[in-house]
Amino acid sequence: MEQLASVSETTRRVLTGALSSDDVSARDAVSEAFTQIRDITERLAEPLEPEDQVIQSMPDVSPTRWHRAHTTWFFETFLLSDERFWAAGASPPQPIDPTYDYLFNSYYQQVGPQFPRNKRGLLSRPTCSEVARYRQLVDRRIIDLVQTCPRDTLADLLSTVTLGLHHEQQHQELLLMDIKHVFFENPLMPAYGDPADDAIAVERPVGQRWSSFEGGEVPIGTDVGFHFDNEGPAHNALLIDFELCDRPVTAGDWQEFIEDGGYERPELWLSDGWATRTQQGWGHPLYWFRRDEHWYEFTLYGPRPLDLAAPVVHISGFEADAYARWSSARLPTEFEWEHACRTSGSADDASANLGLTHLRPRPLPRIRSRPERDSDTESAWARRPGLEQMLGDVWEWTASPYVGYPRYRPAAGAIGEYNGKFMSGQMVLRGGAAITPPGHIRATYRNFFPPHSRWQFGGLRLARDAAS
Amino acid sequence: MEQLASVSETTRRVLTGALSSDDVSARDAVSEAFTQIRDITERLAEPLEPEDQVIQSMPDVSPTRWHRAHTTWFFETFLLSDERFWAAGASPPQPIDPTYDYLFNSYYQQVGPQFPRNKRGLLSRPTCSEVARYRQLVDRRIIDLVQTCPRDTLADLLSTVTLGLHHEQQHQELLLMDIKHVFFENPLMPAYGDPADDAIAVERPVGQRWSSFEGGEVPIGTDVGFHFDNEGPAHNALLIDFELCDRPVTAGDWQEFIEDGGYERPELWLSDGWATRTQQGWGHPLYWFRRDEHWYEFTLYGPRPLDLAAPVVHISGFEADAYARWSSARLPTEFEWEHACRTSGSADDASANLGLTHLRPRPLPRIRSRPERDSDTESAWARRPGLEQMLGDVWEWTASPYVGYPRYRPAAGAIGEYNGKFMSGQMVLRGGAAITPPGHIRATYRNFFPPHSRWQFGGLRLARDAAS
Amino acid sequence: MEQLASVSETTRRVLTGALSSDDVSARDAVSEAFTQIRDITERLAEPLEPEDQVIQSMPDVSPTRWHRAHTTWFFETFLLSDERFWAAGASPPQPIDPTYDYLFNSYYQQVGPQFPRNKRGLLSRPTCSEVARYRQLVDRRIIDLVQTCPRDTLADLLSTVTLGLHHEQQHQELLLMDIKHVFFENPLMPAYGDPADDAIAVERPVGQRWSSFEGGEVPIGTDVGFHFDNEGPAHNALLIDFELCDRPVTAGDWQEFIEDGGYERPELWLSDGWATRTQQGWGHPLYWFRRDEHWYEFTLYGPRPLDLAAPVVHISGFEADAYARWSSARLPTEFEWEHACRTSGSADDASANLGLTHLRPRPLPRIRSRPERDSDTESAWARRPGLEQMLGDVWEWTASPYVGYPRYRPAAGAIGEYNGKFMSGQMVLRGGAAITPPGHIRATYRNFFPPHSRWQFGGLRLARDAAS
Amino acid sequence: MEQLASVSETTRRVLTGALSSDDVSARDAVSEAFTQIRDITERLAEPLEPEDQVIQSMPDVSPTRWHRAHTTWFFETFLLSDERFWAAGASPPQPIDPTYDYLFNSYYQQVGPQFPRNKRGLLSRPTCSEVARYRQLVDRRIIDLVQTCPRDTLADLLSTVTLGLHHEQQHQELLLMDIKHVFFENPLMPAYGDPADDAIAVERPVGQRWSSFEGGEVPIGTDVGFHFDNEGPAHNALLIDFELCDRPVTAGDWQEFIEDGGYERPELWLSDGWATRTQQGWGHPLYWFRRDEHWYEFTLYGPRPLDLAAPVVHISGFEADAYARWSSARLPTEFEWEHACRTSGSADDASANLGLTHLRPRPLPRIRSRPERDSDTESAWARRPGLEQMLGDVWEWTASPYVGYPRYRPAAGAIGEYNGKFMSGQMVLRGGAAITPPGHIRATYRNFFPPHSRWQFGGLRLARDAAS
């Protein structure tokens, strides 16, 4: 998998918005980035059979083939069909297939009607090969367009291509989340990735430490470089003094929660959480199962013994909240999380920001909880000070409902539907997961899911009020 | 398609039960039949892409791949696993894959638990290729077993293989019914068969005649030759004097029913029928649609202008019943139908019993309704006397709920679950459809579906009481 | 309760259709019958509080108040509004409340739209007092109309009133079925009737005998006296030789079925039955419950220890069928039942036809199964020869789907919706229950319910094929 | 209705927490408040028939009788059963009915299991009279307990009684909300209150003004006097500069929104809002209906012509949000609302804080939009400066999800389930409605409902960012 993560320095500059349309080589750079990112999608689909790429195992999941086609439709719709990007005399080409506008529009109401989301698994056509051809055709046209686009709209073109690439990367993560769910529904439990790539440490790390942060007005969000509209405007938030745990909650911790009746005690749960748990029959994280009195976990490498040292993953926001209450702690707000990430050095930690080189969260390093002798101390606390695995292992549920920042305004037109209209009924997650493409891991990034949702790679980290 | 229907004379003898296990060539004959019938299934799947073979478009539908695997599982379970059929010293082989027993058992409770029926579309594995290998492996073993089975259980073996082949043929029809539904859910409306095979006569046949039948005790059902258990015991039924229409109701007739408000007048409908129509929003047969003020019909050849001269198809029993009431007529009972079929020469009509050479009902020959001059008569009534298209175009809904005949008893063991346990809430259909394999078209054959069901090839023929 | 059953000899003659409109006293007789039957409804509602009369505990159930209003609406709609019954110069009165036509029409599509059936429990108005006033007003007008109706339409009027009274009686049974269900949903389990009226014999009757009946053509149904349209036309049915058990299956028998795993063995069940049992979690008849390791039963007298000697009641048709299979027997067809009832003397058994004097099935008399000495025989077999409790204890499920008899035709107009349109998806029950009004207990009476339905007083009696 | 609002000065002091348990007359004061508030509930139920008090028209609604019993259960459970409040030697009485603990517990998991919320409408017993007796019995015991409670737990007792009274008042509002929904489901559309109490101004007020507020850190919430736990801890929030509209949006404004296609334009809606609108078929506020081309509104006075000058009411949060977007404005955050209320003088406005004297929002005073002459100005802008109807007409939807304030902690034990566990998936509403008891109208009060909820008296007021 490792190669999937590696994009060229040029591509990295395009994705971070470091490139100006005035650069003489801007057109070439964007073409390079476009080619690389689009190619990663196809490589992610490569291990899958045509049959695998058809299945929608629940309404939230989309078939692989649909992701491949939808991301292509995005470029066709927001670039190829836009007259502004065509030189005088030229005009946008005919749609490659007029039906695709209906089949592959996800939720852009202003573009037109959409094939019902929960029926994506009823479509066998276009086939995988036909989708591959669709991708090739659009790719070729986009690369031409990047070269021929008039100067005066070039900046717009490049930023829309860049947005499209970030969109593509989001679907790369979705593709992996979704195929994991698809495979889990099958009693044969197929593996997506090569199990040889995966090692398991089943020893549980003990101990946890708390880092203290002072409250007050702190800067939140960003207005510079590439960022989604929901990451801005930059503004100040007012925090109380708080503490954040130095590591995510692990599968081993979670086992204790289960054994202590965590799923059976309503007083630990939000009312909606308890109702959901009861209706769904939750008694453990999604993908866990027991066999012969041992816990196992279904991963993208297939079924594996539970890794007690790895961050727990595939829990809902309701479960995260109940766990925190059981721990006499709470979830951090998204502002506490962002402030801690920015000020603790985590955001600059190059090793953290890996992405896509492993298909599940990495185990935590061991620490010894109680140094037995003085001389032990150094090794016992050998972990670097600060916060472990803030970025790139699991999305961490926060206590913050997903709403717009002060003075937030979505973009005009259909593309404004990208983020704003989902600001209802969802919670913010921060940090990025093992399967998150690197360009989507940063201190200001806001992921969001409804609190009952479990198929994304969601975990948690505890926080608490500082003693007042 | 024509070649699909043609099976060898030997195969035909096996299927009709004309073969005795004492025949020296019985083993060879059964092997030949087995090979031919199993091969037809694979040929039916040939036009389909792997992606097509995964979809379950509604709970009643099964993916193509599932049909191919399930029919194979039937042979593995009821033959390969049965110790009686193995020579002394030999023993049944290990299951080819232990999971398949769970995945591909349809409804045999006595065999074991079943993967939920409505989730068959969630499985991408085993893939089409793996299913093909599964079929080959089982086929080879069955053919070996037929040769090596001890003499004293040979008769049982051969009759179970024969049952398995009839079972396979039922799934051949289901495969076609199901893929038609799958393709219709897709806005691209793909064609299964080559449209060039299909000609359309859009002129509507006029007129209909009634054949009279005398009542009394008449023989029903059969105990000889191959037949499903629900076709026996042979017994007498008591009929009143009745009349049967010489032809099925056509699409043209149905258009009149629609135009006369047939779908809007509750007094024409059974109470459950009206509720279903309202809930489902029925206003025309399944697969009809309007475009530019014309009616079209989705067929296995793709979308086609409505053929007014062809029997209406894909109506529910509720719609059939409402149509009959609208016509001041009624549906025949299954006994009336069978008696008429047997005594009118229809059953012996070789041309009727075609099966699988066309993928939709054939248009009816034209007749003139009112001979205008004496000299017209001959040509106007040129159709042969008797009943048109009793067999091999559409399954005809009857007025008879599906129950066991007097003294009916299902077979012992799991195989007894084949028919008997479905004798509740279903109606009998008679006659056989265009896509029905020839061996399943005969006067005593009882097909059955719930009255709301529309995806099978169901049509109707009117009956009425004789004036008393 | 006893007095509820006693209607005058005049009323009895009206209800059985023994009265001719030519009788000089016909008008008075019908008025008397009308007054008596209408009064019984109000007396059945008397033990109920206003709050009780509002509840709809499931879609099949109607609130008491609704039954009282709907039966009144029936007379208002089919008599008061019919111009034919008003003398020259007079004309039908204005509707008492125009909204009632919408609120209290049950299912007569030809009369007009209906307030949704499953929302009847959302109506608090009209209140009980308002409904009582509505009844009084309509009653007074009907009695006037009976006296003033012109001679030439008098026969029609009287037969419609008679039909209305039978309709009223059906709702008297429904009222009791429904309030039983309502009270059972309440953890307080209130009693409808005075528990002092009820004695329990908890000793189980042993033994059962089979009566033999010869097959052949036998007369079925009736065309004379008052009868519902679905009881005719009289015609012949063809029976095989069969045997019928001399008594219904008891609660004690049913306990054995439970203990033998009857609810856990899919091979005993119809496929739809097993699915229903699984979905509904059935493990015993409706209204049974366990407390301190004993079985209890909720009755109209409140919760009571299970009476092992009484016919089992509140089972579905699916359960009846599974029990019969478990007993190596089967359910009788409705024709076998009717033939046995007519020829065994049961139909003439005056004591059987009680109705409404007890609110649950009477226990069966004891018999000894195996006479130990010759001298025992007489007492042991002291029960009268023939069939016990064919009439007036439990409705007995038959094996017959509910369809029209040969040449059946519903009446014209809205009143024709009474029976015919329900001939789909239901099974026939015969015999009449403890709470059935006497006029509804006769050999030809056809009750019908879907096979999953349990809130009516349904039980069963075993049948089997005669050895051939 | 007016008398319902008037409580004595003593009661007012009890409810606002102005009373100390050290006051010599504290016991008497609490008894007086208890008697008055409990009595108001019974007076609110007085216009209702027993039949009305049984109905549950949707899962959110509870029958009137249930409210009356549940509030009583609250006192029985949290006071009578608490040993701490009984003098030495005395002990808590037996429960009045052991079943009531199950029937009338709403959602306190730590107390015990609850009768399913969505089945409250299935209970006819205890009847209205039995509930009245239950209330009397508990009331008498509480009043005794208040007098006899040991000194050392008296403060606890009094504060729990006070909480119970506030709880009772919340159910008074629910009772009215719920019966309105119940009556609306009935085609007879009964009136709860006397229509003579209600006058309608159908002229639409024109114009609106914006009040400006400066941002910065502002105090939010309270720790003093009686308040629910969710109103504290008092803390600072950071606001941007903003403007608030001087009046709520009116029914007349809303009509314009409808006419401009507000319900048909997806770009105005949140994604979940659009889905809800589509699924529910929303095209106008709940309780609006059209007749003869005019808009009407169902009110607690029965159906009435739409009052264009009154605040729109019974809209969901989704509709409020869409309206704001259509107006190029937004909803205020709850902090903006509270800050504006506190600093604009609205909170001190005695006339605003009426409550319960009218059963629907009062019409707004007229203003002229454009003063035509200088001399007009004075009268045109005669409305007092500041914000109209912030308190006591409609609950105003805010943009704030309902979460705990910094350092919020629920109380220990079952009573801690009062507020905290609902902090998920709900939005905050501020201000109080016409039917809100006066003690529940204050600047810091936080009401909350899911954004799809419409049966509470919810309206809106626009806000916008100050130009930056």
XYZ file of N, CA and C in Angstrom, chain A residues 401, chain D residues 170 173 220-222 226-235 333-335 337-338 342 391 395-396 398-409 418-420 422-424 426-432 436 439-449:
186
model
N -21.317 19.795 17.869
C -22.182 19.660 16.698
C -21.574 20.428 15.538
N -44.194 22.539 32.980
C -43.801 22.109 31.635
C -44.866 21.190 31.044
N -47.868 23.056 29.639
C -47.681 23.479 28.247
C -47.823 22.277 27.298
N -23.556 34.829 29.885
C -24.619 33.913 29.440
C -24.977 32.982 30.600
N -26.267 32.674 30.733
C -26.697 31.703 31.734
C -26.749 32.290 33.126
N -27.152 31.472 34.055
C -27.347 31.966 35.419
C -27.049 30.877 36.440
N -34.246 30.177 41.060
C -34.559 28.881 40.459
C -34.188 28.911 38.990
N -33.552 27.852 38.544
C -33.246 27.698 37.121
C -32.992 26.214 36.894
N -33.227 25.762 35.702
C -32.895 24.378 35.386
C -31.381 24.231 35.265
N -30.908 23.015 35.471
C -29.453 22.815 35.428
C -28.850 23.238 34.097
N -29.639 23.112 33.010
C -29.058 23.452 31.703
C -28.890 24.956 31.474
N -29.383 25.784 32.400
C -29.194 27.238 32.261
C -27.864 27.698 32.858
N -27.133 26.784 33.466
C -25.862 27.140 34.064
C -24.792 26.164 33.636
N -23.560 26.320 34.055
C -23.063 27.449 34.848
C -23.063 28.749 34.037
N -23.219 29.849 34.778
C -23.047 31.153 34.144
C -21.632 31.215 33.595
N -21.478 31.780 32.420
C -20.149 31.840 31.791
C -20.197 32.917 30.713
N -27.892 32.910 17.051
C -27.461 31.865 17.984
C -28.201 32.097 19.298
N -28.210 31.073 20.142
C -28.931 31.278 21.404
C -28.237 32.341 22.266
N -26.924 32.507 22.056
C -26.191 33.498 22.861
C -26.538 34.905 22.385
N -29.299 35.732 21.039
C -30.667 35.976 21.480
C -30.685 36.391 22.956
N -29.977 35.640 23.779
C -29.998 35.914 25.213
C -29.383 37.280 25.520
N -31.373 40.378 27.200
C -30.931 40.966 28.462
C -30.621 42.454 28.339
N -40.687 37.649 24.397
C -41.097 36.701 25.436
C -42.602 36.480 25.379
N -42.012 30.336 20.791
C -40.646 29.887 20.997
C -39.875 30.172 19.716
N -38.734 30.831 19.829
C -37.989 31.216 18.633
C -36.826 30.247 18.405
N -33.382 28.930 17.345
C -32.061 29.537 17.179
C -31.186 28.632 16.329
N -30.006 29.139 15.997
C -29.040 28.372 15.200
C -28.195 27.456 16.078
N -28.512 27.386 17.375
C -27.625 26.664 18.290
C -28.111 25.257 18.608
N -27.273 24.259 18.307
C -27.565 22.919 18.794
C -27.560 22.940 20.320
N -28.378 22.071 20.888
C -28.526 22.016 22.345
C -27.390 21.189 22.943
N -26.433 21.871 23.558
C -25.343 21.162 24.267
C -25.177 21.806 25.639
N -24.430 21.125 26.501
C -24.206 21.649 27.837
C -23.257 22.839 27.810
N -23.438 23.767 28.719
C -22.504 24.880 28.841
C -21.190 24.352 29.414
N -20.098 25.119 29.232
C -18.810 24.697 29.800
C -18.953 24.386 31.294
N -18.360 23.289 31.690
C -18.364 22.798 33.080
C -19.764 22.339 33.536
N -20.688 22.181 32.600
C -22.019 21.664 32.963
C -21.914 20.240 33.492
N -22.606 19.975 34.575
C -22.723 18.622 35.107
C -24.148 18.379 35.597
N -32.983 14.630 33.993
C -33.974 15.625 33.596
C -33.639 16.302 32.273
N -32.402 16.759 32.132
C -32.042 17.571 30.975
C -30.871 17.026 30.181
N -29.825 16.647 30.907
C -28.548 16.375 30.256
C -28.608 15.317 29.189
N -30.626 14.630 27.055
C -31.257 15.004 25.786
C -30.382 15.900 24.933
N -29.129 16.082 25.351
C -28.253 16.996 24.628
C -27.664 16.331 23.386
N -28.518 16.012 22.453
C -28.093 15.383 21.210
C -29.206 15.523 20.184
N -30.812 18.038 19.049
C -31.881 19.005 19.257
C -31.339 20.430 19.096
N -32.240 21.347 18.836
C -31.870 22.753 18.700
C -32.512 23.539 19.848
N -31.865 24.628 20.220
C -32.394 25.462 21.298
C -33.429 26.446 20.756
N -34.511 26.589 21.475
C -35.502 27.631 21.203
C -35.568 28.534 22.419
N -35.807 29.806 22.176
C -35.809 30.767 23.258
C -37.093 31.594 23.258
N -37.472 32.085 24.407
C -38.494 33.122 24.494
C -39.816 32.770 25.136
N -40.345 31.556 24.894
C -41.624 31.219 25.508
C -42.801 31.556 24.628
N -47.165 29.119 27.368
C -46.133 28.788 28.344
C -46.467 29.399 29.703
N -43.853 31.227 34.788
C -42.575 30.903 35.434
C -41.546 30.318 34.488
N -41.943 30.076 33.250
C -41.015 29.471 32.300
C -40.615 30.431 31.197
N -40.788 31.691 31.470
C -40.444 32.709 30.483
C -39.379 33.595 31.092
N -38.152 33.440 30.618
C -37.071 34.299 31.114
C -35.911 34.264 30.127
N -35.001 35.217 30.269
C -33.931 35.385 29.282
C -33.009 34.184 29.196
N -32.850 33.446 30.272
C -31.868 32.354 30.255
C -32.490 30.990 29.966
N -33.810 30.936 29.831
C -34.509 29.656 29.675
C -34.182 29.019 28.328
N -33.848 27.727 28.353
C -33.477 27.012 27.129
C -34.497 25.902 26.845
N -35.318 26.121 25.856
C -36.193 25.049 25.410
C -35.477 24.321 24.273
N -35.881 23.107 23.959
C -35.151 22.371 22.915
C -36.065 21.353 22.266
N -35.922 21.252 20.958
C -36.669 20.270 20.166
C -35.820 19.850 18.976
